[in-house]
Amino acid sequence: MTNRSGHPFSPETICNILRERNLISPLQEKMILAKRQEVGKKIQEINRRNKSNGLLDERFSDRISIIDVIAFLNLERADQSEKVLDEELIYQVLADEWKVPYKKIDPLKLDLNLVTTTIPHTFAMKHLILPIGIQDRRILVATANPFLQEALEDVARVSHMPVDPVVTTRSDIVRLIKEFFGFKRSISAAETQFARPGVDIGNLEQYVRLEDASGDPDANVRHIVNAVDHIFSYAFDQRASDIHIEPKRETCHVRMRIDGVLHTAYNLPKPVHAAIVSRIKTLARLDMSEKRRPQDGRIKMDKADVEVEIRVSTIPVAFGEKLVMRIMDPDVLFQDLKYLGFSSHDMALYQKFIDMPHGIVLVCGPTGSGKSTTLYSTLRRLSTPEVNVTTIEDPIEMIHEEFNQLGVQQAIGVTFASILRNILRQDPDIIMIGEMRDLETAENAVQTALTGHLVLSTLHTNDAPSAVTRLLDLGIPPFLIESTLIGALSQRLVRKICLHCREPFVMTRKELAQMGLDPGKDGEYRLYQGKGCLRCRGTGYLGRTGIFEVFPLTKRIRNLIKEQKPQDSLRAEALQQGMIPLRQNALRAMLEGTTTYQEVLRVTWGQT
């Protein structure tokens, strides 16, 4: 480690380093030094208010550094005016100056026991250091101040391993110390408390406002409540779409699906599993005494002041009840259609579908292909004060006040078909049916379309033209299909390349064709892949987007349906009239640098 003369965290030293790196101008440096006390007082006042509201640990309320001041000012970088100088960039620059590696911590890759048992919670809070891993029999310790030699030597003594410090932002260290030690404290206490059978954790409210994770773990007595709250908060922070809680012989695995891929978040003691499941079942208003039959429920919860719906499903497996929660985030479900991934050609076609006054529009694809997002986003575009939008769902995935939403209840005979028979008395304009599962539902949907209503629904088919075959298989006559079906849409989700670590490479048409991907023209193609960085956890992917296949029922295709031509004839005619198939749209996304050829192969397997 190297540092300049004077204290390494003095305002002058920090500003001098940033100015030499061309991140602040001399004028900005003077402004920072002149306003540091004024800004420091503002930050302290904010911290005092947060502390009074229980949002800040008192041990940190007065620790204001020049780095906090600079980050608070949100200054434009002197080298790139479109970017701001934030805390993470400042620490990256300082780490480079100090010749100490910088590391952005991925919470999913931390070992809960290593973090919480190597050093005491009070020691970690006092020095703001955090053990994060072991490499080559050396312990990695994250710190915002690598000059704390005495504290690092103490970690080496208690761990019996040499210490390698890495620099991390102070805010990340503070957050992770509170979360991990608080969660570990809750789990340990719960393991003792619930190590015996027959525990009842009480009747709790359905609407949950998460406890703040910044509270002192020593004051935590609601161990399971806090542990479950932490799991939810952690899932929200990691952008998870699903949470899996799986009982094993001696442990309980908590896994989270992020960008379509499952990651193991925690391995918990087995005695805690039943109590965690009971807590979640209570929140979802499920029958806590029933452990042998599958159950479904839902929870409404806060996520950054936005109401999030969580669908809960339980099934009995070999070692207990397995529980899966799907997070229905309104920011994901309700989007502008132009941001879903449509090409301009397909967007224009789909817009024509939904602009029709009556008929049936079908969205097709396997489970998890984004059909709900497409339907909800479509309904949101169509919903105006002049129209009555009604949905029939099993279950209602996301409650939206602009829609009139009905939930199927099979136990009392409230089915898709029975609701459809009665819903026409409610004067609907647009009806969304969650899924066409049987002939009765399909027949009622057709009759609804024939009487002047726009009907949106889903089918589980591999491609868009297969929607016609599926309706025929259900028993709908060809003449009714060709007179009511406007068009079908098939879709998949591909992972997007992380823009923070995207890098180009070149492949030839021959190389792509050998994998079954033919871009059309000979020559070399400039493609992209994610190198793997802190923001994407080394995966090279960040977020997902849709690829689509839009199948319009033109006059010629309607005639083919009436003539009961096979599906291959329908597809061939659609391609001849300009339908862009799924694989070709996926290739477009690949050539545009949105996704990789590996993702194209994965999601369009079996497609041509």
Coordinates of C-alpha atoms in Angstrom, one line a residue:
M1 CA 0.0 0.0 0.0
T2 CA 1.2 3.5 -0.8
N3 CA -0.2 6.8 0.3
R4 CA 0.8 10.4 0.1
S5 CA 2.1 12.6 2.9
G6 CA -0.5 13.4 5.4
H7 CA -3.6 11.5 6.4
P8 CA -4.9 9.3 3.5
F9 CA -8.5 10.4 4.2
S10 CA -7.8 14.1 4.7
P11 CA -10.0 16.4 2.4
E12 CA -6.9 17.8 0.7
T13 CA -5.5 14.3 0.0
I14 CA -8.7 12.9 -1.4
C15 CA -9.4 16.0 -3.6
N16 CA -5.9 16.0 -4.9
I17 CA -6.1 12.4 -6.0
L18 CA -9.4 13.0 -7.8
R19 CA -8.2 16.2 -9.4
E20 CA -5.0 14.4 -10.7
R21 CA -7.2 11.6 -12.1
N22 CA -9.2 14.3 -13.9
L23 CA -12.4 13.4 -12.1
I24 CA -12.9 16.9 -10.6
S25 CA -11.8 20.2 -11.9
P26 CA -9.7 22.7 -9.8
L27 CA -12.9 24.8 -9.5
Q28 CA -14.8 21.8 -8.2
E29 CA -12.0 21.0 -5.7
K30 CA -12.2 24.6 -4.3
M31 CA -16.0 24.3 -4.0
I32 CA -15.8 20.9 -2.2
L33 CA -13.2 22.2 0.3
A34 CA -15.2 25.4 0.9
K35 CA -18.5 23.6 1.4
R36 CA -17.4 20.5 3.2
Q37 CA -18.5 21.6 6.6
E38 CA -21.9 22.9 5.4
V39 CA -22.6 19.7 3.5
G40 CA -21.3 17.6 6.4
K41 CA -23.9 19.3 8.6
K42 CA -26.7 18.5 6.1
I43 CA -25.7 14.9 6.0
Q44 CA -25.6 14.7 9.8
E45 CA -29.1 16.2 10.0
I46 CA -30.4 13.7 7.5
N47 CA -28.7 10.9 9.6
R48 CA -30.3 12.2 12.8
R49 CA -33.7 12.1 11.2
N50 CA -33.1 8.6 9.9
K51 CA -31.8 7.5 13.3
S52 CA -35.0 8.9 15.0
N53 CA -37.0 6.9 12.5
G54 CA -35.0 3.8 13.2
L55 CA -33.4 3.8 9.8
L56 CA -29.8 4.3 10.8
D57 CA -27.6 2.8 13.4
E58 CA -26.4 5.5 15.9
R59 CA -22.8 4.3 15.7
F60 CA -22.7 5.7 12.1
S61 CA -24.7 8.9 12.4
D62 CA -21.6 11.1 13.0
R63 CA -19.1 9.4 10.8
I64 CA -19.0 11.9 7.9
S65 CA -16.0 11.8 5.6
I66 CA -14.9 13.9 2.7
I67 CA -16.0 11.0 0.5
D68 CA -19.5 11.2 1.9
V69 CA -19.5 15.0 1.1
I70 CA -18.3 14.5 -2.5
A71 CA -20.8 11.7 -3.2
F72 CA -23.6 13.8 -1.6
L73 CA -22.8 16.7 -4.0
N74 CA -23.5 14.5 -7.0
L75 CA -20.9 16.3 -9.1
E76 CA -20.5 15.8 -12.8
R77 CA -17.2 14.1 -13.7
A78 CA -14.6 16.5 -15.2
D79 CA -13.7 13.9 -17.9
Q80 CA -17.2 12.8 -18.7
S81 CA -19.9 15.4 -18.1
E82 CA -22.8 12.9 -18.6
K83 CA -21.7 10.8 -15.6
V84 CA -21.6 11.7 -12.0
L85 CA -18.9 11.1 -9.4
D86 CA -20.4 8.6 -7.0
E87 CA -19.1 6.7 -4.0
E88 CA -18.3 3.6 -5.9
L89 CA -16.1 5.4 -8.5
I90 CA -14.3 7.4 -5.7
Y91 CA -13.4 4.1 -3.9
Q92 CA -12.2 2.5 -7.1
V93 CA -9.9 5.4 -7.8
L94 CA -8.6 5.4 -4.2
A95 CA -8.0 1.6 -4.3
D96 CA -5.9 2.1 -7.4
E97 CA -4.0 4.9 -5.8
W98 CA -3.4 2.8 -2.7
K99 CA -2.4 -0.3 -4.7
V100 CA -5.1 -2.4 -3.1
P101 CA -7.6 -4.4 -5.1
Y102 CA -11.2 -3.0 -5.3
K103 CA -14.1 -5.5 -5.0
K104 CA -17.8 -5.0 -5.5
I105 CA -19.3 -7.6 -3.2
D106 CA -21.9 -10.0 -4.6
P107 CA -24.1 -11.0 -1.6
L108 CA -25.1 -14.2 -3.3
K109 CA -21.5 -15.4 -3.3
L110 CA -20.9 -14.8 0.4
D111 CA -20.8 -17.6 3.0
L112 CA -23.1 -16.6 5.8
N113 CA -21.1 -18.6 8.4
L114 CA -17.7 -17.2 7.3
V115 CA -19.0 -13.6 7.4
T116 CA -20.7 -13.9 10.8
T117 CA -18.4 -16.3 12.8
T118 CA -14.9 -15.0 11.9
I119 CA -15.2 -11.8 13.9
P120 CA -17.9 -10.4 16.4
H121 CA -20.6 -8.1 15.2
T122 CA -19.5 -5.3 17.4
F123 CA -15.9 -5.5 16.0
A124 CA -17.1 -5.5 12.4
M125 CA -19.3 -2.4 13.1
K126 CA -16.6 -0.6 14.9
H127 CA -13.9 -1.0 12.2
L128 CA -16.2 -1.5 9.2
I129 CA -14.5 -4.6 8.0
L130 CA -16.1 -7.8 6.7
P131 CA -14.6 -11.2 6.0
I132 CA -15.9 -12.2 2.5
G133 CA -13.9 -15.3 1.4
I134 CA -10.9 -17.6 1.6
Q135 CA -8.4 -18.0 -1.3
D136 CA -5.3 -20.1 -1.1
R137 CA -5.6 -20.3 2.7
R138 CA -5.7 -16.5 3.0
I139 CA -8.8 -14.7 4.2
L140 CA -10.2 -11.8 2.1
V141 CA -11.4 -8.9 4.2
A142 CA -13.4 -6.0 2.7
T143 CA -12.8 -2.6 4.2
A144 CA -13.3 1.0 3.3
N145 CA -10.0 1.8 5.1
P146 CA -7.1 -0.6 4.3
F147 CA -4.8 1.3 6.7
L148 CA -6.4 -0.2 9.8
Q149 CA -3.4 -2.4 10.3
E150 CA -4.2 -3.3 14.0
A151 CA -7.8 -4.4 13.1
L152 CA -6.6 -6.5 10.2
E153 CA -4.0 -8.1 12.4
D154 CA -6.7 -9.0 14.8
V155 CA -8.7 -10.7 12.0
A156 CA -5.5 -12.7 11.1
R157 CA -5.1 -13.9 14.7
V158 CA -8.6 -15.1 15.2
S159 CA -8.9 -16.7 11.7
H160 CA -5.4 -18.2 11.9
M161 CA -4.8 -17.1 8.3
P162 CA -3.0 -14.2 6.6
V163 CA -5.3 -11.4 5.6
D164 CA -5.6 -9.9 2.1
P165 CA -7.6 -6.6 2.3
V166 CA -9.8 -5.4 -0.6
V167 CA -11.4 -2.0 -0.8
T168 CA -15.2 -1.8 -0.9
T169 CA -17.5 1.2 -0.5
R170 CA -18.4 2.0 3.1
S171 CA -22.1 2.0 2.4
D172 CA -21.9 -1.6 1.0
I173 CA -20.0 -2.8 4.1
V174 CA -22.4 -1.1 6.5
R175 CA -25.4 -2.6 4.7
L176 CA -23.9 -6.1 4.5
I177 CA -22.8 -6.1 8.2
K178 CA -26.3 -5.3 9.3
E179 CA -28.0 -7.7 6.9
F180 CA -25.8 -10.7 7.5
F181 CA -25.3 -10.4 11.2
G182 CA -28.9 -9.6 11.7
F183 CA -30.0 -12.6 9.6
K184 CA -27.6 -14.9 11.2
R185 CA -28.7 -13.8 14.7
S186 CA -32.4 -14.4 13.7
I187 CA -31.6 -17.8 12.2
S188 CA -29.5 -18.9 15.2
A189 CA -32.1 -17.8 17.7
A190 CA -34.9 -19.4 15.6
E191 CA -32.9 -22.7 15.3
T192 CA -32.9 -22.9 19.1
Q193 CA -36.5 -21.8 19.5
F194 CA -38.0 -24.0 16.8
A195 CA -35.9 -27.1 17.2
R196 CA -38.9 -28.8 18.7
P197 CA -42.0 -29.8 16.7
G198 CA -45.4 -28.2 16.8
V199 CA -44.5 -24.6 16.9
D200 CA -47.3 -22.0 16.3
I201 CA -46.0 -18.6 15.3
G202 CA -49.4 -16.9 15.6
N203 CA -51.9 -15.2 13.3
L204 CA -50.3 -12.3 11.4
E205 CA -51.7 -9.7 9.0
Q206 CA -51.8 -10.4 5.3
Y207 CA -50.4 -7.0 4.2
V208 CA -46.8 -6.9 5.3
R209 CA -44.6 -3.9 5.7
L210 CA -41.0 -5.1 5.9
E211 CA -39.1 -4.5 9.1
D212 CA -36.0 -2.3 8.4
A213 CA -32.8 -4.3 8.2
S214 CA -30.8 -1.6 9.9
G215 CA -32.0 -2.3 13.4
D216 CA -29.6 -3.7 16.0
P217 CA -29.7 -7.5 15.9
D218 CA -29.2 -7.6 19.7
A219 CA -32.7 -6.0 20.1
N220 CA -34.3 -8.5 17.7
V221 CA -36.7 -10.9 19.4
R222 CA -39.0 -11.8 16.5
H223 CA -36.5 -14.1 14.9
I224 CA -38.5 -15.8 12.3
V225 CA -40.4 -12.7 11.3
N226 CA -37.1 -10.8 10.8
A227 CA -35.5 -13.8 9.0
V228 CA -38.4 -14.0 6.5
D229 CA -38.5 -10.2 6.1
H230 CA -34.8 -10.4 5.3
I231 CA -35.3 -13.1 2.6
F232 CA -37.9 -10.9 0.9
S233 CA -35.8 -7.7 1.1
Y234 CA -32.8 -9.6 -0.2
A235 CA -34.9 -11.0 -3.1
F236 CA -36.1 -7.5 -4.0
D237 CA -32.5 -6.1 -3.9
Q238 CA -31.3 -8.9 -6.2
R239 CA -34.1 -8.4 -8.7
A240 CA -35.3 -12.0 -8.2
S241 CA -38.5 -13.2 -9.9
D242 CA -38.9 -16.3 -7.8
I243 CA -37.9 -17.5 -4.3
H244 CA -37.5 -21.3 -3.7
I245 CA -37.5 -22.7 -0.1
E246 CA -36.5 -26.3 -0.3
P247 CA -36.2 -28.8 2.5
K248 CA -33.4 -31.3 2.4
R249 CA -32.4 -34.1 4.8
E250 CA -30.4 -31.9 7.1
T251 CA -30.6 -28.4 5.6
C252 CA -33.0 -25.9 4.1
H253 CA -32.0 -24.4 0.8
V254 CA -33.1 -20.9 -0.2
R255 CA -32.6 -20.2 -3.9
M256 CA -33.6 -17.2 -6.0
R257 CA -34.2 -17.0 -9.8
I258 CA -32.5 -14.0 -11.3
D259 CA -32.7 -13.3 -15.0
G260 CA -34.2 -16.8 -15.4
V261 CA -31.4 -18.6 -13.6
L262 CA -31.5 -20.1 -10.1
H263 CA -28.9 -19.0 -7.6
T264 CA -28.4 -20.5 -4.1
A265 CA -28.8 -17.7 -1.6
Y266 CA -28.6 -19.5 1.8
N267 CA -28.2 -23.0 3.3
L268 CA -30.1 -22.8 6.5
P269 CA -30.4 -25.2 9.5
K270 CA -33.2 -27.8 9.0
P271 CA -35.1 -26.9 12.2
V272 CA -35.7 -23.4 10.9
H273 CA -37.5 -24.7 7.7
A274 CA -40.9 -25.5 9.2
A275 CA -41.0 -22.2 11.1
I276 CA -40.1 -20.2 8.0
V277 CA -42.7 -22.0 5.9
S278 CA -45.4 -21.5 8.6
R279 CA -44.6 -17.8 8.7
I280 CA -45.0 -17.5 5.0
K281 CA -48.2 -19.7 4.9
T282 CA -49.7 -17.4 7.6
L283 CA -48.9 -14.3 5.6
A284 CA -50.5 -16.0 2.5
R285 CA -53.6 -17.1 4.5
L286 CA -53.0 -20.8 3.8
D287 CA -54.0 -23.6 6.0
M288 CA -51.0 -24.1 8.4
S289 CA -52.3 -27.5 9.6
E290 CA -52.4 -28.9 6.0
K291 CA -49.0 -30.2 5.0
R292 CA -49.9 -33.1 2.7
R293 CA -51.7 -31.3 -0.1
P294 CA -50.5 -28.5 -2.4
Q295 CA -51.8 -25.0 -1.6
D296 CA -51.8 -21.6 -3.3
G297 CA -52.0 -18.2 -1.8
R298 CA -50.8 -14.6 -2.2
I299 CA -49.1 -11.9 -0.2
K300 CA -49.2 -8.1 -0.8
M301 CA -46.0 -6.4 0.3
D302 CA -44.0 -3.1 0.1
K303 CA -41.1 -2.8 -2.2
A304 CA -39.6 0.7 -2.2
D305 CA -43.1 2.2 -1.6
V306 CA -44.6 0.1 -4.4
E307 CA -47.1 -2.6 -3.7
V308 CA -45.8 -6.0 -4.9
E309 CA -47.9 -9.1 -5.3
I310 CA -46.3 -12.4 -4.3
R311 CA -47.9 -15.7 -5.4
V312 CA -47.2 -18.5 -2.9
S313 CA -47.3 -22.2 -3.8
T314 CA -46.6 -25.1 -1.5
I315 CA -46.2 -28.8 -2.3
P316 CA -45.2 -31.8 -0.1
V317 CA -41.8 -33.3 -1.0
A318 CA -39.7 -36.0 0.6
F319 CA -38.2 -33.9 3.4
G320 CA -41.1 -31.5 4.1
E321 CA -43.0 -28.7 2.3
K322 CA -41.3 -27.1 -0.6
L323 CA -42.4 -23.5 -1.1
V324 CA -42.1 -21.3 -4.2
M325 CA -43.0 -17.6 -4.3
R326 CA -43.3 -15.7 -7.5
I327 CA -42.7 -12.0 -7.2
M328 CA -45.2 -10.0 -9.4
D329 CA -43.5 -6.6 -9.7
P330 CA -45.7 -3.9 -11.3
D331 CA -42.6 -2.3 -12.8
V332 CA -42.0 -5.5 -14.7
L333 CA -45.6 -6.5 -15.5
F334 CA -46.8 -3.1 -16.6
Q335 CA -44.4 -1.7 -19.3
D336 CA -44.7 0.3 -22.5
L337 CA -45.1 -2.2 -25.3
K338 CA -42.3 -0.6 -27.3
Y339 CA -39.8 -1.7 -24.5
L340 CA -40.7 -5.4 -24.5
G341 CA -38.4 -6.3 -27.4
F342 CA -40.7 -6.0 -30.5
S343 CA -39.1 -5.2 -33.8
S344 CA -40.7 -2.2 -35.6
H345 CA -42.4 -4.6 -38.1
D346 CA -43.8 -6.9 -35.4
M347 CA -44.9 -3.9 -33.2
A348 CA -46.9 -2.5 -36.1
L349 CA -48.6 -5.9 -36.7
Y350 CA -49.4 -6.4 -33.0
Q351 CA -50.7 -2.8 -32.7
K352 CA -53.2 -3.6 -35.5
F353 CA -54.3 -6.7 -33.6
I354 CA -55.2 -4.8 -30.4
D355 CA -56.7 -1.9 -32.3
M356 CA -59.4 -4.2 -33.7
P357 CA -62.9 -3.6 -32.1
H358 CA -63.6 -7.3 -31.7
G359 CA -62.0 -10.7 -32.2
I360 CA -59.5 -13.0 -30.4
V361 CA -55.8 -12.3 -29.9
L362 CA -53.7 -15.1 -28.5
V363 CA -50.3 -14.9 -26.8
C364 CA -48.5 -18.2 -26.9
G365 CA -45.4 -19.7 -25.3
P366 CA -44.2 -22.0 -22.5
T367 CA -44.4 -21.1 -18.8
G368 CA -42.0 -18.3 -17.9
S369 CA -41.8 -16.8 -21.4
G370 CA -43.3 -13.4 -20.4
K371 CA -46.9 -13.9 -21.6
S372 CA -48.3 -12.2 -18.5
T373 CA -46.1 -9.1 -19.0
T374 CA -47.2 -8.8 -22.6
L375 CA -50.9 -9.2 -21.7
Y376 CA -50.8 -6.8 -18.7
S377 CA -48.8 -4.2 -20.7
T378 CA -51.3 -4.5 -23.5
L379 CA -54.3 -4.1 -21.2
R380 CA -52.6 -1.0 -19.7
R381 CA -52.3 0.5 -23.1
L382 CA -55.9 -0.3 -24.0
S383 CA -57.4 0.8 -20.7
T384 CA -59.0 4.2 -20.8
P385 CA -62.0 5.8 -19.1
E386 CA -64.0 5.0 -22.2
V387 CA -63.7 1.2 -22.1
N388 CA -64.5 -1.5 -19.6
V389 CA -61.6 -3.9 -19.2
T390 CA -62.4 -7.2 -17.5
T391 CA -60.0 -10.0 -16.7
I392 CA -60.6 -13.7 -15.7
E393 CA -57.5 -15.2 -14.1
D394 CA -56.4 -18.3 -12.2
P395 CA -55.1 -16.8 -10.0
I396 CA -55.1 -13.0 -10.3
E397 CA -51.4 -12.3 -10.9
M398 CA -51.3 -8.6 -10.2
I399 CA -54.1 -6.4 -9.0
H400 CA -54.6 -3.2 -11.0
E401 CA -57.3 -0.7 -10.1
E402 CA -58.0 0.2 -13.8
F403 CA -59.1 -3.4 -14.5
N404 CA -62.1 -5.4 -13.2
Q405 CA -60.4 -8.6 -12.2
L406 CA -62.1 -11.9 -11.4
G407 CA -60.4 -14.9 -9.9
V408 CA -61.3 -18.5 -10.8
Q409 CA -62.4 -20.6 -7.8
Q410 CA -62.7 -24.2 -8.9
A411 CA -63.9 -25.4 -5.4
I412 CA -67.2 -23.5 -5.7
G413 CA -67.7 -23.9 -9.4
V414 CA -66.4 -20.5 -10.5
T415 CA -64.4 -21.4 -13.7
F416 CA -63.3 -19.6 -16.8
A417 CA -66.3 -20.9 -18.6
S418 CA -68.9 -20.1 -16.0
I419 CA -67.5 -16.5 -15.5
L420 CA -67.5 -16.0 -19.3
R421 CA -71.1 -17.0 -19.5
N422 CA -72.1 -14.3 -17.0
I423 CA -69.6 -11.6 -17.7
L424 CA -71.4 -10.3 -20.8
R425 CA -74.1 -8.9 -18.6
Q426 CA -71.4 -6.6 -17.1
D427 CA -71.1 -4.6 -20.4
P428 CA -67.4 -5.4 -21.1
D429 CA -65.4 -4.0 -24.1
I430 CA -62.2 -5.9 -23.6
I431 CA -61.9 -9.3 -21.9
M432 CA -58.7 -11.0 -20.9
I433 CA -58.9 -14.8 -20.2
G434 CA -55.9 -16.1 -18.3
E435 CA -55.7 -19.3 -20.4
M436 CA -57.9 -21.3 -22.8
R437 CA -57.7 -24.7 -21.1
D438 CA -60.7 -26.5 -22.4
L439 CA -63.4 -26.6 -25.0
E440 CA -66.0 -24.9 -22.9
T441 CA -63.8 -21.9 -22.2
A442 CA -62.7 -21.7 -25.9
E443 CA -66.3 -21.9 -27.1
N444 CA -67.4 -19.1 -24.7
A445 CA -64.4 -17.0 -25.8
V446 CA -65.4 -17.4 -29.5
Q447 CA -69.0 -16.5 -28.7
T448 CA -67.8 -13.4 -26.8
A449 CA -65.7 -12.3 -29.8
L450 CA -68.6 -12.9 -32.2
T451 CA -70.8 -10.6 -30.1
G452 CA -68.5 -7.7 -30.6
H453 CA -65.8 -7.9 -27.9
L454 CA -62.0 -8.0 -28.0
V455 CA -60.7 -11.1 -26.3
L456 CA -57.1 -11.6 -25.2
S457 CA -55.9 -15.0 -23.9
T458 CA -52.9 -17.4 -23.8
L459 CA -52.1 -20.8 -25.1
H460 CA -49.2 -23.1 -24.4
T461 CA -47.8 -23.7 -27.9
N462 CA -44.3 -23.7 -29.4
D463 CA -45.0 -21.2 -32.1
A464 CA -47.7 -18.8 -33.2
P465 CA -49.3 -20.8 -36.1
S466 CA -49.7 -23.7 -33.7
A467 CA -52.4 -21.7 -32.0
V468 CA -54.8 -22.6 -34.8
T469 CA -54.0 -26.3 -34.4
R470 CA -54.5 -26.0 -30.6
L471 CA -57.9 -24.5 -31.0
L472 CA -58.9 -27.2 -33.5
D473 CA -57.7 -29.8 -31.0
L474 CA -59.9 -28.3 -28.4
G475 CA -62.9 -28.7 -30.7
I476 CA -63.5 -25.3 -32.2
P477 CA -64.7 -25.6 -35.8
P478 CA -62.5 -24.1 -38.5
F479 CA -65.1 -21.7 -39.7
L480 CA -65.3 -20.1 -36.2
I481 CA -61.5 -19.9 -35.9
E482 CA -61.1 -18.1 -39.2
S483 CA -64.0 -15.7 -38.4
T484 CA -62.9 -14.7 -34.9
L485 CA -59.1 -15.1 -34.6
I486 CA -57.3 -11.8 -35.4
G487 CA -53.8 -13.2 -34.9
A488 CA -51.4 -15.0 -32.6
L489 CA -48.2 -14.0 -30.9
S490 CA -45.5 -16.4 -29.8
Q491 CA -42.7 -15.3 -27.5
R492 CA -39.6 -16.2 -25.4
L493 CA -37.3 -14.4 -23.0
V494 CA -33.6 -14.0 -23.7
R495 CA -31.0 -12.7 -21.3
K496 CA -29.5 -9.3 -22.3
I497 CA -25.8 -8.8 -22.4
C498 CA -24.5 -6.6 -19.6
L499 CA -23.8 -3.2 -21.0
H500 CA -21.2 -2.6 -18.3
C501 CA -18.9 -5.3 -19.5
R502 CA -20.0 -5.9 -23.1
E503 CA -17.1 -6.6 -25.5
P504 CA -17.1 -7.4 -29.3
F505 CA -15.8 -10.4 -31.1
V506 CA -16.0 -11.7 -34.6
M507 CA -17.6 -14.9 -36.0
T508 CA -18.0 -16.0 -39.6
R509 CA -21.2 -17.0 -41.3
K510 CA -19.8 -20.6 -41.6
E511 CA -19.1 -20.8 -37.9
L512 CA -22.6 -19.6 -37.1
A513 CA -24.2 -21.9 -39.7
Q514 CA -22.5 -24.9 -38.1
M515 CA -24.4 -24.2 -34.9
G516 CA -27.7 -23.8 -36.9
L517 CA -27.7 -20.0 -36.9
D518 CA -27.6 -18.7 -40.4
P519 CA -27.5 -14.8 -40.5
G520 CA -27.9 -14.9 -44.3
K521 CA -24.9 -13.1 -45.9
D522 CA -21.4 -14.4 -46.2
G523 CA -18.6 -12.8 -44.3
E524 CA -17.7 -11.9 -40.8
Y525 CA -20.2 -10.7 -38.1
R526 CA -19.4 -8.4 -35.2
L527 CA -21.1 -10.0 -32.2
Y528 CA -21.0 -9.2 -28.5
Q529 CA -20.7 -11.0 -25.2
G530 CA -20.5 -10.0 -21.6
K531 CA -17.0 -10.4 -20.1
G532 CA -18.4 -10.6 -16.6
C533 CA -18.3 -7.8 -14.1
L534 CA -19.4 -6.6 -10.7
R535 CA -22.8 -5.5 -11.8
C536 CA -23.7 -8.8 -13.5
R537 CA -22.0 -11.0 -10.9
G538 CA -19.6 -12.3 -13.5
T539 CA -22.4 -13.8 -15.7
G540 CA -22.2 -11.4 -18.6
Y541 CA -25.9 -10.9 -18.5
L542 CA -28.1 -8.3 -16.9
G543 CA -31.9 -8.3 -17.4
R544 CA -34.1 -10.0 -20.0
T545 CA -36.0 -9.0 -23.1
G546 CA -38.6 -10.6 -25.3
I547 CA -38.3 -12.1 -28.8
F548 CA -41.6 -12.5 -30.7
E549 CA -43.2 -14.2 -33.7
V550 CA -46.4 -12.4 -34.9
F551 CA -48.8 -14.4 -36.9
P552 CA -51.6 -12.4 -38.6
L553 CA -54.6 -14.1 -40.1
T554 CA -54.6 -12.7 -43.6
K555 CA -57.3 -13.5 -46.1
R556 CA -55.2 -16.3 -47.7
I557 CA -54.5 -17.9 -44.2
R558 CA -58.2 -17.7 -43.3
N559 CA -59.0 -19.7 -46.5
L560 CA -56.4 -22.3 -45.6
I561 CA -58.0 -22.7 -42.1
K562 CA -61.4 -23.0 -43.7
E563 CA -60.0 -25.7 -46.0
Q564 CA -58.5 -27.4 -43.0
K565 CA -55.0 -27.3 -44.3
P566 CA -52.2 -28.7 -42.0
Q567 CA -50.2 -26.5 -39.7
D568 CA -47.1 -26.7 -42.0
S569 CA -49.1 -25.1 -44.8
L570 CA -50.3 -22.3 -42.5
R571 CA -46.7 -21.6 -41.4
A572 CA -45.3 -21.7 -44.9
E573 CA -48.0 -19.2 -46.1
A574 CA -47.4 -16.9 -43.1
L575 CA -43.6 -16.9 -43.8
Q576 CA -44.3 -16.2 -47.5
Q577 CA -46.5 -13.2 -46.5
G578 CA -43.8 -11.7 -44.2
M579 CA -44.0 -13.3 -40.8
I580 CA -40.7 -13.1 -39.1
P581 CA -40.1 -16.3 -37.1
L582 CA -38.8 -16.5 -33.5
R583 CA -35.3 -17.6 -34.5
Q584 CA -34.9 -14.8 -37.1
N585 CA -36.0 -12.2 -34.5
A586 CA -33.5 -13.8 -32.0
L587 CA -30.8 -13.5 -34.6
R588 CA -31.7 -9.8 -35.1
A589 CA -31.3 -9.3 -31.3
M590 CA -27.9 -11.1 -31.5
L591 CA -26.6 -9.0 -34.4
E592 CA -27.8 -5.8 -32.7
G593 CA -25.7 -6.7 -29.6
T594 CA -28.7 -7.3 -27.3
T595 CA -28.0 -11.0 -26.6
T596 CA -25.6 -13.8 -27.4
Y597 CA -25.6 -16.6 -29.8
Q598 CA -25.7 -19.0 -26.8
E599 CA -29.0 -17.5 -25.7
V600 CA -30.4 -17.6 -29.2
L601 CA -29.7 -21.4 -29.3
R602 CA -31.1 -21.9 -25.9
V603 CA -34.5 -20.3 -26.4
T604 CA -35.1 -21.1 -30.0
W605 CA -34.2 -24.8 -29.7
G606 CA -36.4 -26.7 -32.2
Q607 CA -37.4 -23.6 -34.1
T608 CA -36.5 -22.9 -37.7

